[in-house]
PDB file of C-alpha atoms in Angstrom:
ATOM      1  CA  MET A   1       7.708 -98.062 -79.745  1.00 93.00           C
ATOM      2  CA  THR A   2       8.821-101.123 -77.900  1.00 97.00           C
ATOM      3  CA  HIS A   3      10.029-102.459 -74.203  1.00 97.00           C
ATOM      4  CA  ASP A   4      12.821-102.747 -75.558  1.00 97.00           C
ATOM      5  CA  GLU A   5      12.632 -98.818 -77.532  1.00 98.00           C
ATOM      6  CA  ALA A   6      11.918 -98.180 -74.203  1.00 98.00           C
ATOM      7  CA  ARG A   7      14.571 -99.617 -72.129  1.00 98.00           C
ATOM      8  CA  ALA A   8      16.733 -98.581 -74.351  1.00 98.00           C
ATOM      9  CA  ARG A   9      15.552 -94.749 -73.981  1.00 98.00           C
ATOM     10  CA  ALA A  10      15.842 -94.773 -69.623  1.00 98.00           C
ATOM     11  CA  ALA A  11      19.255 -95.501 -70.151  1.00 98.00           C
ATOM     12  CA  ALA A  12      20.183 -93.172 -71.552  1.00 98.00           C
ATOM     13  CA  MET A  13      18.382 -90.968 -69.687  1.00 98.00           C
ATOM     14  CA  LEU A  14      19.660 -92.344 -66.818  1.00 98.00           C
ATOM     15  CA  ALA A  15      23.427 -92.178 -67.729  1.00 98.00           C
ATOM     16  CA  ASP A  16      22.797 -88.926 -69.173  1.00 97.00           C
ATOM     17  CA  ALA A  17      22.108 -87.632 -65.475  1.00 97.00           C
ATOM     18  CA  GLY A  18      24.874 -89.714 -64.112  1.00 97.00           C
ATOM     19  CA  ILE A  19      22.757 -92.502 -62.636  1.00 98.00           C
ATOM     20  CA  VAL A  20      25.225 -95.093 -62.742  1.00 98.00           C
ATOM     21  CA  LEU A  21      23.734 -98.564 -63.288  1.00 98.00           C
ATOM     22  CA  THR A  22      25.078-101.968 -63.444  1.00 97.00           C
ATOM     23  CA  PRO A  23      24.865-103.591 -66.160  1.00 96.00           C
ATOM     24  CA  ALA A  24      22.878-106.535 -65.189  1.00 96.00           C
ATOM     25  CA  GLU A  25      19.935-103.474 -63.617  1.00 97.00           C
ATOM     26  CA  ARG A  26      20.927-101.234 -67.382  1.00 97.00           C
ATOM     27  CA  ASP A  27      19.654-105.396 -69.280  1.00 96.00           C
ATOM     28  CA  ALA A  28      17.088-105.817 -66.558  1.00 96.00           C
ATOM     29  CA  ILE A  29      15.329-101.922 -66.293  1.00 98.00           C
ATOM     30  CA  GLU A  30      11.453-103.002 -66.377  1.00 98.00           C
ATOM     31  CA  VAL A  31       9.147-101.356 -68.723  1.00 98.00           C
ATOM     32  CA  THR A  32       5.569-101.269 -68.342  1.00 97.00           C
ATOM     33  CA  ASP A  33       2.374-100.289 -70.330  1.00 97.00           C
ATOM     34  CA  LEU A  34      -0.070-100.943 -67.478  1.00 97.00           C
ATOM     35  CA  GLY A  35      -1.143-103.595 -69.745  1.00 96.00           C
ATOM     36  CA  LEU A  36      -3.142-100.415 -72.256  1.00 97.00           C
ATOM     37  CA  GLY A  37      -0.960-101.738 -75.149  1.00 97.00           C
ATOM     38  CA  ARG A  38      -0.522 -97.651 -75.555  1.00 97.00           C
ATOM     39  CA  LEU A  39       3.067 -97.207 -73.442  1.00 98.00           C
ATOM     40  CA  GLU A  40       3.900 -93.822 -75.611  1.00 98.00           C
ATOM     41  CA  GLU A  41       1.266 -92.706 -72.640  1.00 98.00           C
ATOM     42  CA  VAL A  42       0.478 -94.428 -70.002  1.00 98.00           C
ATOM     43  CA  GLY A  43       3.237 -96.594 -68.675  1.00 98.00           C
ATOM     44  CA  LEU A  44       6.692 -96.315 -66.827  1.00 98.00           C
ATOM     45  CA  GLN A  45      10.231 -98.021 -67.095  1.00 98.00           C
ATOM     46  CA  ILE A  46      11.957 -99.480 -63.730  1.00 98.00           C
ATOM     47  CA  VAL A  47      15.082 -99.472 -62.371  1.00 98.00           C
ATOM     48  CA  VAL A  48      14.367-102.311 -58.736  1.00 98.00           C
ATOM     49  CA  TYR A  49      17.596-101.061 -56.778  1.00 98.00           C
ATOM     50  CA  VAL A  50      16.726-102.989 -53.732  1.00 98.00           C
ATOM     51  CA  ASN A  51      12.957-104.446 -52.036  1.00 98.00           C
ATOM     52  CA  THR A  52      13.294-105.908 -48.688  1.00 97.00           C
ATOM     53  CA  GLY A  53      10.679-106.857 -46.662  1.00 95.00           C
ATOM     54  CA  ARG A  54      11.129-103.410 -44.829  1.00 97.00           C
ATOM     55  CA  VAL A  55      11.856-100.758 -47.912  1.00 98.00           C
ATOM     56  CA  CYS A  56      12.132-100.339 -51.493  1.00 98.00           C
ATOM     57  CA  ALA A  57      14.650 -98.209 -53.548  1.00 98.00           C
ATOM     58  CA  LYS A  58      13.556 -98.084 -57.528  1.00 98.00           C
ATOM     59  CA  GLU A  59      14.503 -95.278 -60.158  1.00 98.00           C
ATOM     60  CA  LEU A  60      11.029 -93.912 -62.303  1.00 98.00           C
ATOM     61  CA  VAL A  61      11.893 -93.154 -65.558  1.00 98.00           C
ATOM     62  CA  MET A  62       9.164 -90.875 -67.316  1.00 98.00           C
ATOM     63  CA  LEU A  63       9.519 -90.605 -71.274  1.00 98.00           C
ATOM     64  CA  PRO A  64       7.811 -87.387 -72.206  1.00 98.00           C
ATOM     65  CA  GLY A  65       4.282 -86.697 -70.926  1.00 98.00           C
ATOM     66  CA  GLN A  66       3.780 -90.513 -70.148  1.00 98.00           C
ATOM     67  CA  ILE A  67       1.520 -91.052 -67.563  1.00 98.00           C
ATOM     68  CA  CYS A  68       1.023 -93.349 -64.064  1.00 98.00           C
ATOM     69  CA  PRO A  69      -2.807 -93.702 -64.164  1.00 98.00           C
ATOM     70  CA  GLU A  70      -4.669 -93.757 -60.562  1.00 98.00           C
ATOM     71  CA  HIS A  71      -3.762 -96.015 -58.405  1.00 98.00           C
ATOM     72  CA  ARG A  72      -3.680 -96.097 -54.508  1.00 97.00           C
ATOM     73  CA  HIS A  73      -1.605 -98.822 -52.131  1.00 97.00           C
ATOM     74  CA  PRO A  74      -4.096-100.280 -49.933  1.00 97.00           C
ATOM     75  CA  PRO A  75      -3.851-102.244 -45.837  1.00 96.00           C
ATOM     76  CA  VAL A  76      -2.378-106.097 -46.679  1.00 93.00           C
ATOM     77  CA  GLY A  77      -2.763-107.220 -43.151  1.00 91.00           C
ATOM     78  CA  SER A  78      -0.922-105.750 -40.939  1.00 90.00           C
ATOM     79  CA  ASP A  79       0.659-103.363 -43.199  1.00 92.00           C
ATOM     80  CA  PRO A  80      -0.938 -99.923 -43.723  1.00 95.00           C
ATOM     81  CA  GLY A  81       0.386-100.067 -47.306  1.00 97.00           C
ATOM     82  CA  LYS A  82       3.191 -98.525 -48.587  1.00 97.00           C
ATOM     83  CA  GLU A  83       4.397 -95.286 -48.328  1.00 98.00           C
ATOM     84  CA  GLU A  84       5.894 -93.417 -51.417  1.00 98.00           C
ATOM     85  CA  THR A  85       8.437 -90.878 -51.108  1.00 98.00           C
ATOM     86  CA  PHE A  86       9.088 -88.923 -54.726  1.00 98.00           C
ATOM     87  CA  ARG A  87      12.589 -87.338 -55.462  1.00 98.00           C
ATOM     88  CA  CYS A  88      12.504 -86.051 -59.081  1.00 98.00           C
ATOM     89  CA  ARG A  89      16.255 -86.381 -60.387  1.00 98.00           C
ATOM     90  CA  MET A  90      15.276 -84.673 -63.919  1.00 98.00           C
ATOM     91  CA  GLY A  91      13.332 -82.983 -66.562  1.00 98.00           C
ATOM     92  CA  SER A  92       9.201 -82.698 -64.067  1.00 98.00           C
ATOM     93  CA  VAL A  93       6.387 -84.560 -63.218  1.00 98.00           C
ATOM     94  CA  ALA A  94       3.105 -83.364 -61.891  1.00 98.00           C
ATOM     95  CA  LEU A  95       2.065 -85.088 -59.046  1.00 98.00           C
ATOM     96  CA  HIS A  96      -1.963 -86.004 -58.726  1.00 98.00           C
ATOM     97  CA  VAL A  97      -2.590 -87.307 -54.796  1.00 98.00           C
ATOM     98  CA  ASP A  98      -6.140 -86.847 -53.580  1.00 97.00           C
ATOM     99  CA  GLY A  99      -7.108 -84.483 -51.060  1.00 96.00           C
ATOM    100  CA  HIS A 100      -4.410 -81.540 -52.562  1.00 98.00           C
ATOM    101  CA  ASP A 101      -4.061 -79.163 -55.824  1.00 98.00           C
ATOM    102  CA  GLU A 102      -1.804 -80.640 -58.452  1.00 98.00           C
ATOM    103  CA  ILE A 103       2.031 -80.792 -57.817  1.00 98.00           C
ATOM    104  CA  VAL A 104       4.961 -80.052 -60.029  1.00 98.00           C
ATOM    105  CA  LEU A 105       8.249 -81.261 -58.578  1.00 98.00           C
ATOM    106  CA  ARG A 106      11.382 -80.343 -60.793  1.00 98.00           C
ATOM    107  CA  PRO A 107      15.070 -81.402 -59.589  1.00 98.00           C
ATOM    108  CA  GLY A 108      15.591 -81.657 -56.140  1.00 98.00           C
ATOM    109  CA  GLU A 109      12.131 -81.536 -55.228  1.00 98.00           C
ATOM    110  CA  GLN A 110       9.735 -83.780 -53.547  1.00 98.00           C
ATOM    111  CA  PHE A 111       6.398 -85.038 -51.940  1.00 98.00           C
ATOM    112  CA  THR A 112       5.769 -88.270 -49.525  1.00 98.00           C
ATOM    113  CA  ILE A 113       2.587 -90.153 -50.981  1.00 98.00           C
ATOM    114  CA  PRO A 114       0.637 -91.680 -46.861  1.00 97.00           C
ATOM    115  CA  PRO A 115      -0.424 -95.328 -47.174  1.00 98.00           C
ATOM    116  CA  ASP A 116      -4.184 -96.123 -49.511  1.00 97.00           C
ATOM    117  CA  THR A 117      -4.274 -92.395 -51.064  1.00 98.00           C
ATOM    118  CA  LEU A 118      -4.876 -91.796 -54.860  1.00 98.00           C
ATOM    119  CA  HIS A 119      -2.608 -90.505 -57.144  1.00 98.00           C
ATOM    120  CA  TRP A 120      -1.466 -90.622 -60.453  1.00 98.00           C
ATOM    121  CA  PHE A 121       0.904 -88.760 -62.022  1.00 98.00           C
ATOM    122  CA  GLN A 122       2.369 -87.477 -65.523  1.00 98.00           C
ATOM    123  CA  ALA A 123       6.156 -86.653 -67.062  1.00 98.00           C
ATOM    124  CA  GLY A 124       6.506 -83.155 -68.371  1.00 98.00           C
ATOM    125  CA  ASP A 125       7.907 -81.997 -71.540  1.00 98.00           C
ATOM    126  CA  GLU A 126      11.503 -83.774 -70.956  1.00 98.00           C
ATOM    127  CA  GLY A 127      10.388 -86.448 -69.367  1.00 98.00           C
ATOM    128  CA  ALA A 128      11.343 -87.615 -66.272  1.00 98.00           C
ATOM    129  CA  ILE A 129      13.581 -89.535 -63.886  1.00 98.00           C
ATOM    130  CA  VAL A 130      11.679 -89.848 -59.771  1.00 98.00           C
ATOM    131  CA  SER A 131      14.218 -91.919 -57.107  1.00 98.00           C
ATOM    132  CA  GLU A 132      11.275 -93.252 -54.920  1.00 98.00           C
ATOM    133  CA  PHE A 133      11.667 -94.592 -51.368  1.00 98.00           C
ATOM    134  CA  SER A 134       9.768 -96.809 -49.435  1.00 98.00           C
ATOM    135  CA  THR A 135       8.180 -99.438 -48.125  1.00 97.00           C
ATOM    136  CA  ARG A 136       8.447-102.533 -49.269  1.00 97.00           C
ATOM    137  CA  SER A 137       6.908-103.340 -53.056  1.00 96.00           C
ATOM    138  CA  THR A 138       4.131-105.669 -54.391  1.00 93.00           C
ATOM    139  CA  ASP A 139       2.792-104.117 -56.953  1.00 89.00           C
ATOM    140  CA  GLU A 140       0.117-107.355 -56.617  1.00 91.00           C
ATOM    141  CA  HIS A 141      -1.682-104.809 -54.692  1.00 93.00           C
ATOM    142  CA  ASP A 142      -1.882-101.928 -56.573  1.00 95.00           C
ATOM    143  CA  VAL A 143      -5.387-101.124 -56.613  1.00 96.00           C
ATOM    144  CA  PHE A 144      -6.042 -98.960 -60.026  1.00 97.00           C
ATOM    145  CA  THR A 145      -9.036 -97.168 -60.600  1.00 97.00           C
ATOM    146  CA  ASP A 146      -9.081 -97.668 -64.175  1.00 96.00           C
ATOM    147  CA  PRO A 147     -10.682-101.878 -64.736  1.00 94.00           C
ATOM    148  CA  GLN A 148      -8.392-101.581 -67.814  1.00 94.00           C
ATOM    149  CA  ILE A 149      -5.555-102.080 -66.278  1.00 96.00           C
ATOM    150  CA  THR A 150      -3.055-105.341 -65.504  1.00 83.00           C
ATOM    151  CA  ARG A 151       0.408-105.261 -63.178  1.00 75.00           C
TER     152      ARG A 151
ATOM    153  CA  MET B   1      39.430 -78.750 -41.908  1.00 93.00           C
ATOM    154  CA  THR B   2      35.699 -77.214 -40.871  1.00 97.00           C
ATOM    155  CA  HIS B   3      31.967 -78.183 -40.598  1.00 97.00           C
ATOM    156  CA  ASP B   4      31.487 -75.186 -43.102  1.00 97.00           C
ATOM    157  CA  GLU B   5      34.520 -76.504 -45.643  1.00 98.00           C
ATOM    158  CA  ALA B   6      33.269 -80.091 -45.266  1.00 98.00           C
ATOM    159  CA  ARG B   7      29.553 -79.017 -45.709  1.00 98.00           C
ATOM    160  CA  ALA B   8      30.582 -77.206 -48.593  1.00 98.00           C
ATOM    161  CA  ARG B   9      33.000 -79.569 -49.902  1.00 98.00           C
ATOM    162  CA  ALA B  10      30.150 -82.448 -49.432  1.00 98.00           C
ATOM    163  CA  ALA B  11      27.769 -79.314 -51.919  1.00 98.00           C
ATOM    164  CA  ALA B  12      30.253 -79.851 -53.988  1.00 98.00           C
ATOM    165  CA  MET B  13      31.033 -83.032 -54.555  1.00 98.00           C
ATOM    166  CA  LEU B  14      26.884 -83.539 -54.832  1.00 98.00           C
ATOM    167  CA  ALA B  15      26.650 -81.065 -57.334  1.00 98.00           C
ATOM    168  CA  ASP B  16      29.828 -82.161 -59.164  1.00 97.00           C
ATOM    169  CA  ALA B  17      28.173 -85.977 -58.898  1.00 97.00           C
ATOM    170  CA  GLY B  18      24.628 -84.081 -60.769  1.00 97.00           C
ATOM    171  CA  ILE B  19      22.339 -84.602 -57.310  1.00 98.00           C
ATOM    172  CA  VAL B  20      20.975 -81.196 -57.712  1.00 98.00           C
ATOM    173  CA  LEU B  21      19.921 -79.981 -53.955  1.00 98.00           C
ATOM    174  CA  THR B  22      17.558 -77.337 -53.125  1.00 97.00           C
ATOM    175  CA  PRO B  23      18.636 -74.641 -51.675  1.00 96.00           C
ATOM    176  CA  ALA B  24      17.455 -75.690 -47.859  1.00 96.00           C
ATOM    177  CA  GLU B  25      19.164 -78.862 -48.291  1.00 97.00           C
ATOM    178  CA  ARG B  26      22.256 -77.625 -48.976  1.00 97.00           C
ATOM    179  CA  ASP B  27      22.522 -75.665 -45.995  1.00 96.00           C
ATOM    180  CA  ALA B  28      21.113 -78.290 -44.400  1.00 96.00           C
ATOM    181  CA  ILE B  29      24.135 -80.906 -45.303  1.00 98.00           C
ATOM    182  CA  GLU B  30      24.883 -82.201 -41.344  1.00 98.00           C
ATOM    183  CA  VAL B  31      28.839 -82.668 -40.891  1.00 98.00           C
ATOM    184  CA  THR B  32      29.714 -85.374 -37.429  1.00 97.00           C
ATOM    185  CA  ASP B  33      32.990 -85.858 -36.717  1.00 97.00           C
ATOM    186  CA  LEU B  34      31.311 -87.833 -33.636  1.00 97.00           C
ATOM    187  CA  GLY B  35      32.801 -85.675 -30.758  1.00 96.00           C
ATOM    188  CA  LEU B  36      36.349 -87.439 -31.951  1.00 97.00           C
ATOM    189  CA  GLY B  37      37.813 -83.723 -32.810  1.00 97.00           C
ATOM    190  CA  ARG B  38      39.369 -84.734 -36.173  1.00 97.00           C
ATOM    191  CA  LEU B  39      36.789 -84.515 -38.893  1.00 98.00           C
ATOM    192  CA  GLU B  40      39.387 -85.209 -42.296  1.00 98.00           C
ATOM    193  CA  GLU B  41      39.870 -88.475 -40.166  1.00 98.00           C
ATOM    194  CA  VAL B  42      36.775 -90.163 -39.006  1.00 98.00           C
ATOM    195  CA  GLY B  43      33.429 -88.109 -40.110  1.00 98.00           C
ATOM    196  CA  LEU B  44      30.027 -88.059 -42.118  1.00 98.00           C
ATOM    197  CA  GLN B  45      28.330 -84.923 -44.344  1.00 98.00           C
ATOM    198  CA  ILE B  46      24.609 -86.368 -44.832  1.00 98.00           C
ATOM    199  CA  VAL B  47      21.439 -84.984 -46.670  1.00 98.00           C
ATOM    200  CA  VAL B  48      18.741 -86.598 -45.584  1.00 98.00           C
ATOM    201  CA  TYR B  49      16.196 -86.222 -48.051  1.00 98.00           C
ATOM    202  CA  VAL B  50      13.227 -88.088 -45.966  1.00 98.00           C
ATOM    203  CA  ASN B  51      13.247 -89.850 -42.407  1.00 98.00           C
ATOM    204  CA  THR B  52       9.176 -91.160 -41.362  1.00 97.00           C
ATOM    205  CA  GLY B  53       8.535 -93.688 -39.268  1.00 95.00           C
ATOM    206  CA  ARG B  54       8.955 -96.208 -41.742  1.00 97.00           C
ATOM    207  CA  VAL B  55      10.904 -95.470 -43.824  1.00 98.00           C
ATOM    208  CA  CYS B  56      14.852 -93.097 -43.981  1.00 98.00           C
ATOM    209  CA  ALA B  57      16.045 -91.739 -47.059  1.00 98.00           C
ATOM    210  CA  LYS B  58      19.743 -90.064 -47.352  1.00 98.00           C
ATOM    211  CA  GLU B  59      22.900 -88.941 -49.207  1.00 98.00           C
ATOM    212  CA  LEU B  60      26.758 -89.969 -47.512  1.00 98.00           C
ATOM    213  CA  VAL B  61      28.927 -87.585 -48.985  1.00 98.00           C
ATOM    214  CA  MET B  62      32.668 -88.442 -47.231  1.00 98.00           C
ATOM    215  CA  LEU B  63      35.678 -86.885 -47.739  1.00 98.00           C
ATOM    216  CA  PRO B  64      39.049 -89.258 -49.157  1.00 98.00           C
ATOM    217  CA  GLY B  65      39.656 -91.370 -46.675  1.00 98.00           C
ATOM    218  CA  GLN B  66      37.321 -90.634 -43.952  1.00 98.00           C
ATOM    219  CA  ILE B  67      35.864 -93.759 -41.790  1.00 98.00           C
ATOM    220  CA  CYS B  68      32.225 -93.847 -39.860  1.00 98.00           C
ATOM    221  CA  PRO B  69      33.930 -96.032 -37.612  1.00 98.00           C
ATOM    222  CA  GLU B  70      31.928 -99.475 -36.487  1.00 98.00           C
ATOM    223  CA  HIS B  71      28.606 -99.213 -34.846  1.00 98.00           C
ATOM    224  CA  ARG B  72      26.025-101.212 -35.118  1.00 97.00           C
ATOM    225  CA  HIS B  73      22.171-100.994 -34.994  1.00 97.00           C
ATOM    226  CA  PRO B  74      20.284-102.677 -32.155  1.00 97.00           C
ATOM    227  CA  PRO B  75      16.006-103.958 -31.666  1.00 96.00           C
ATOM    228  CA  VAL B  76      14.180-101.064 -30.170  1.00 93.00           C
ATOM    229  CA  GLY B  77      10.747-101.902 -28.964  1.00 92.00           C
ATOM    230  CA  SER B  78       8.736-104.145 -31.219  1.00 90.00           C
ATOM    231  CA  ASP B  79      11.262-102.476 -34.125  1.00 92.00           C
ATOM    232  CA  PRO B  80      13.970-105.620 -34.785  1.00 95.00           C
ATOM    233  CA  GLY B  81      16.895-102.333 -35.887  1.00 97.00           C
ATOM    234  CA  LYS B  82      17.906 -99.922 -38.577  1.00 97.00           C
ATOM    235  CA  GLU B  83      17.811-102.540 -41.472  1.00 98.00           C
ATOM    236  CA  GLU B  84      20.288-100.475 -44.009  1.00 98.00           C
ATOM    237  CA  THR B  85      20.747-100.679 -47.357  1.00 98.00           C
ATOM    238  CA  PHE B  86      24.371 -98.423 -49.166  1.00 98.00           C
ATOM    239  CA  ARG B  87      24.692 -97.956 -52.911  1.00 98.00           C
ATOM    240  CA  CYS B  88      27.611 -96.286 -54.569  1.00 98.00           C
ATOM    241  CA  ARG B  89      27.631 -93.761 -56.703  1.00 98.00           C
ATOM    242  CA  MET B  90      30.088 -91.212 -56.264  1.00 98.00           C
ATOM    243  CA  GLY B  91      34.153 -92.891 -55.589  1.00 98.00           C
ATOM    244  CA  SER B  92      34.745 -96.708 -54.039  1.00 98.00           C
ATOM    245  CA  VAL B  93      33.513 -96.925 -50.116  1.00 98.00           C
ATOM    246  CA  ALA B  94      34.978-100.245 -48.998  1.00 98.00           C
ATOM    247  CA  LEU B  95      32.553-101.302 -46.011  1.00 98.00           C
ATOM    248  CA  HIS B  96      33.752-104.051 -43.079  1.00 98.00           C
ATOM    249  CA  VAL B  97      30.495-105.887 -42.090  1.00 98.00           C
ATOM    250  CA  ASP B  98      30.208-108.871 -38.751  1.00 97.00           C
ATOM    251  CA  GLY B  99      30.794-111.609 -40.444  1.00 96.00           C
ATOM    252  CA  HIS B 100      32.400-110.791 -45.080  1.00 98.00           C
ATOM    253  CA  ASP B 101      35.265-109.817 -46.110  1.00 98.00           C
ATOM    254  CA  GLU B 102      36.096-106.349 -47.098  1.00 98.00           C
ATOM    255  CA  ILE B 103      32.948-105.156 -49.515  1.00 98.00           C
ATOM    256  CA  VAL B 104      34.421-102.629 -52.098  1.00 98.00           C
ATOM    257  CA  LEU B 105      31.163-100.506 -53.844  1.00 98.00           C
ATOM    258  CA  ARG B 106      32.058 -98.661 -57.110  1.00 98.00           C
ATOM    259  CA  PRO B 107      28.785 -96.734 -58.709  1.00 98.00           C
ATOM    260  CA  GLY B 108      26.460 -99.183 -58.874  1.00 98.00           C
ATOM    261  CA  GLU B 109      27.257-101.585 -56.674  1.00 98.00           C
ATOM    262  CA  GLN B 110      25.058-101.695 -52.892  1.00 98.00           C
ATOM    263  CA  PHE B 111      25.442-104.586 -49.837  1.00 98.00           C
ATOM    264  CA  THR B 112      22.501-104.172 -48.209  1.00 98.00           C
ATOM    265  CA  ILE B 113      23.906-104.168 -43.962  1.00 98.00           C
ATOM    266  CA  PRO B 114      21.148-106.323 -41.941  1.00 97.00           C
ATOM    267  CA  PRO B 115      19.763-105.005 -38.631  1.00 98.00           C
ATOM    268  CA  ASP B 116      21.994-105.570 -35.537  1.00 97.00           C
ATOM    269  CA  THR B 117      25.562-106.101 -37.339  1.00 98.00           C
ATOM    270  CA  LEU B 118      29.015-104.522 -36.386  1.00 98.00           C
ATOM    271  CA  HIS B 119      29.087-102.852 -39.534  1.00 98.00           C
ATOM    272  CA  TRP B 120      31.856 -99.293 -40.417  1.00 98.00           C
ATOM    273  CA  PHE B 121      32.967 -98.232 -43.611  1.00 98.00           C
ATOM    274  CA  GLN B 122      35.942 -95.706 -45.176  1.00 98.00           C
ATOM    275  CA  ALA B 123      35.975 -93.680 -48.500  1.00 98.00           C
ATOM    276  CA  GLY B 124      38.652 -94.060 -51.376  1.00 98.00           C
ATOM    277  CA  ASP B 125      41.035 -91.996 -52.384  1.00 98.00           C
ATOM    278  CA  GLU B 126      38.374 -89.883 -54.200  1.00 98.00           C
ATOM    279  CA  GLY B 127      36.085 -89.538 -51.575  1.00 98.00           C
ATOM    280  CA  ALA B 128      31.790 -91.498 -51.808  1.00 98.00           C
ATOM    281  CA  ILE B 129      28.726 -90.686 -52.310  1.00 98.00           C
ATOM    282  CA  VAL B 130      26.485 -93.532 -50.565  1.00 98.00           C
ATOM    283  CA  SER B 131      22.594 -92.712 -51.262  1.00 98.00           C
ATOM    284  CA  GLU B 132      21.190 -95.677 -48.418  1.00 98.00           C
ATOM    285  CA  PHE B 133      18.144 -96.499 -48.068  1.00 98.00           C
ATOM    286  CA  SER B 134      17.031 -97.345 -44.800  1.00 98.00           C
ATOM    287  CA  THR B 135      14.032 -97.898 -41.961  1.00 98.00           C
ATOM    288  CA  ARG B 136      13.367 -95.721 -39.538  1.00 97.00           C
ATOM    289  CA  SER B 137      16.639 -93.526 -38.474  1.00 96.00           C
ATOM    290  CA  THR B 138      17.050 -92.888 -34.730  1.00 92.00           C
ATOM    291  CA  ASP B 139      20.715 -91.897 -35.064  1.00 89.00           C
ATOM    292  CA  GLU B 140      20.598 -91.963 -30.576  1.00 91.00           C
ATOM    293  CA  HIS B 141      19.882 -95.708 -30.597  1.00 93.00           C
ATOM    294  CA  ASP B 142      23.220 -96.351 -32.949  1.00 95.00           C
ATOM    295  CA  VAL B 143      25.358 -98.084 -30.759  1.00 96.00           C
ATOM    296  CA  PHE B 144      29.237 -97.384 -31.423  1.00 97.00           C
ATOM    297  CA  THR B 145      32.231 -99.558 -30.728  1.00 97.00           C
ATOM    298  CA  ASP B 146      34.410 -96.511 -29.349  1.00 96.00           C
ATOM    299  CA  PRO B 147      33.568 -95.711 -25.476  1.00 94.00           C
ATOM    300  CA  GLN B 148      34.315 -91.954 -26.642  1.00 94.00           C
ATOM    301  CA  ILE B 149      31.919 -91.659 -29.655  1.00 96.00           C
ATOM    302  CA  THR B 150      29.233 -89.101 -29.096  1.00 83.00           C
ATOM    303  CA  ARG B 151      26.524 -88.456 -31.573  1.00 75.00           C
TER     304      ARG B 151
END
């Protein structure tokens, strides 16, 4: 699957879920394979609504079975690190958070991940749409467990 | 219209828009007339998804023509005041922000209001569902222009 195909599929999933994007947002859906070249297995499609100095909101669109691999958001300077709330909108996502058993989120269910806490997640068989409400997002500070990952 | 009727109508609007709530969230939809006793004209229905020390996310559900009256979110201690991004999901909302002409948001459109900036907003003829992404929400610090308003 190419990045363009993944972007088109994410746009279709969002439309099916009744989540309206502007044409510019649809064209700008970010597709990342995290540098591993196995997009269908490991990767994310992302709509960034807003990312100010204080607040970030995104939709994460995941293909069936797709994984976002283990990482954490460490403190940076005076910032304690990114805090994230994941809220499932469509499909299901299995969330693996350090210190917790597996947490499966279905539509309407959510979980808040504290800063600097290892986590990874995988979409179920239908894929998933997950709203992320967080503090400022700075991808370059994310620490992935797999040293082959680039973001 | 009673508060229970407004809550039921908001729940129906959210369901029509494909926004899934848990039964507990549906029961907990906040209805406020801001103390004015004219809910159909002035008021809000609110679903609070999350409100931590750093991040808040809500859905604001507005009945047709309903107004959220002029207010601002002032600095509190070391906090510069609440920053809010409004993203329209359904219907339309006319946003009046100090220093700007009227901003009409339709589905997929959004606007970020800086801290401590006077603003008010009114739903269009179909009502509106507006996602709010913000820093921590502390209603007790909001400053409304109309001294009769209580929150």
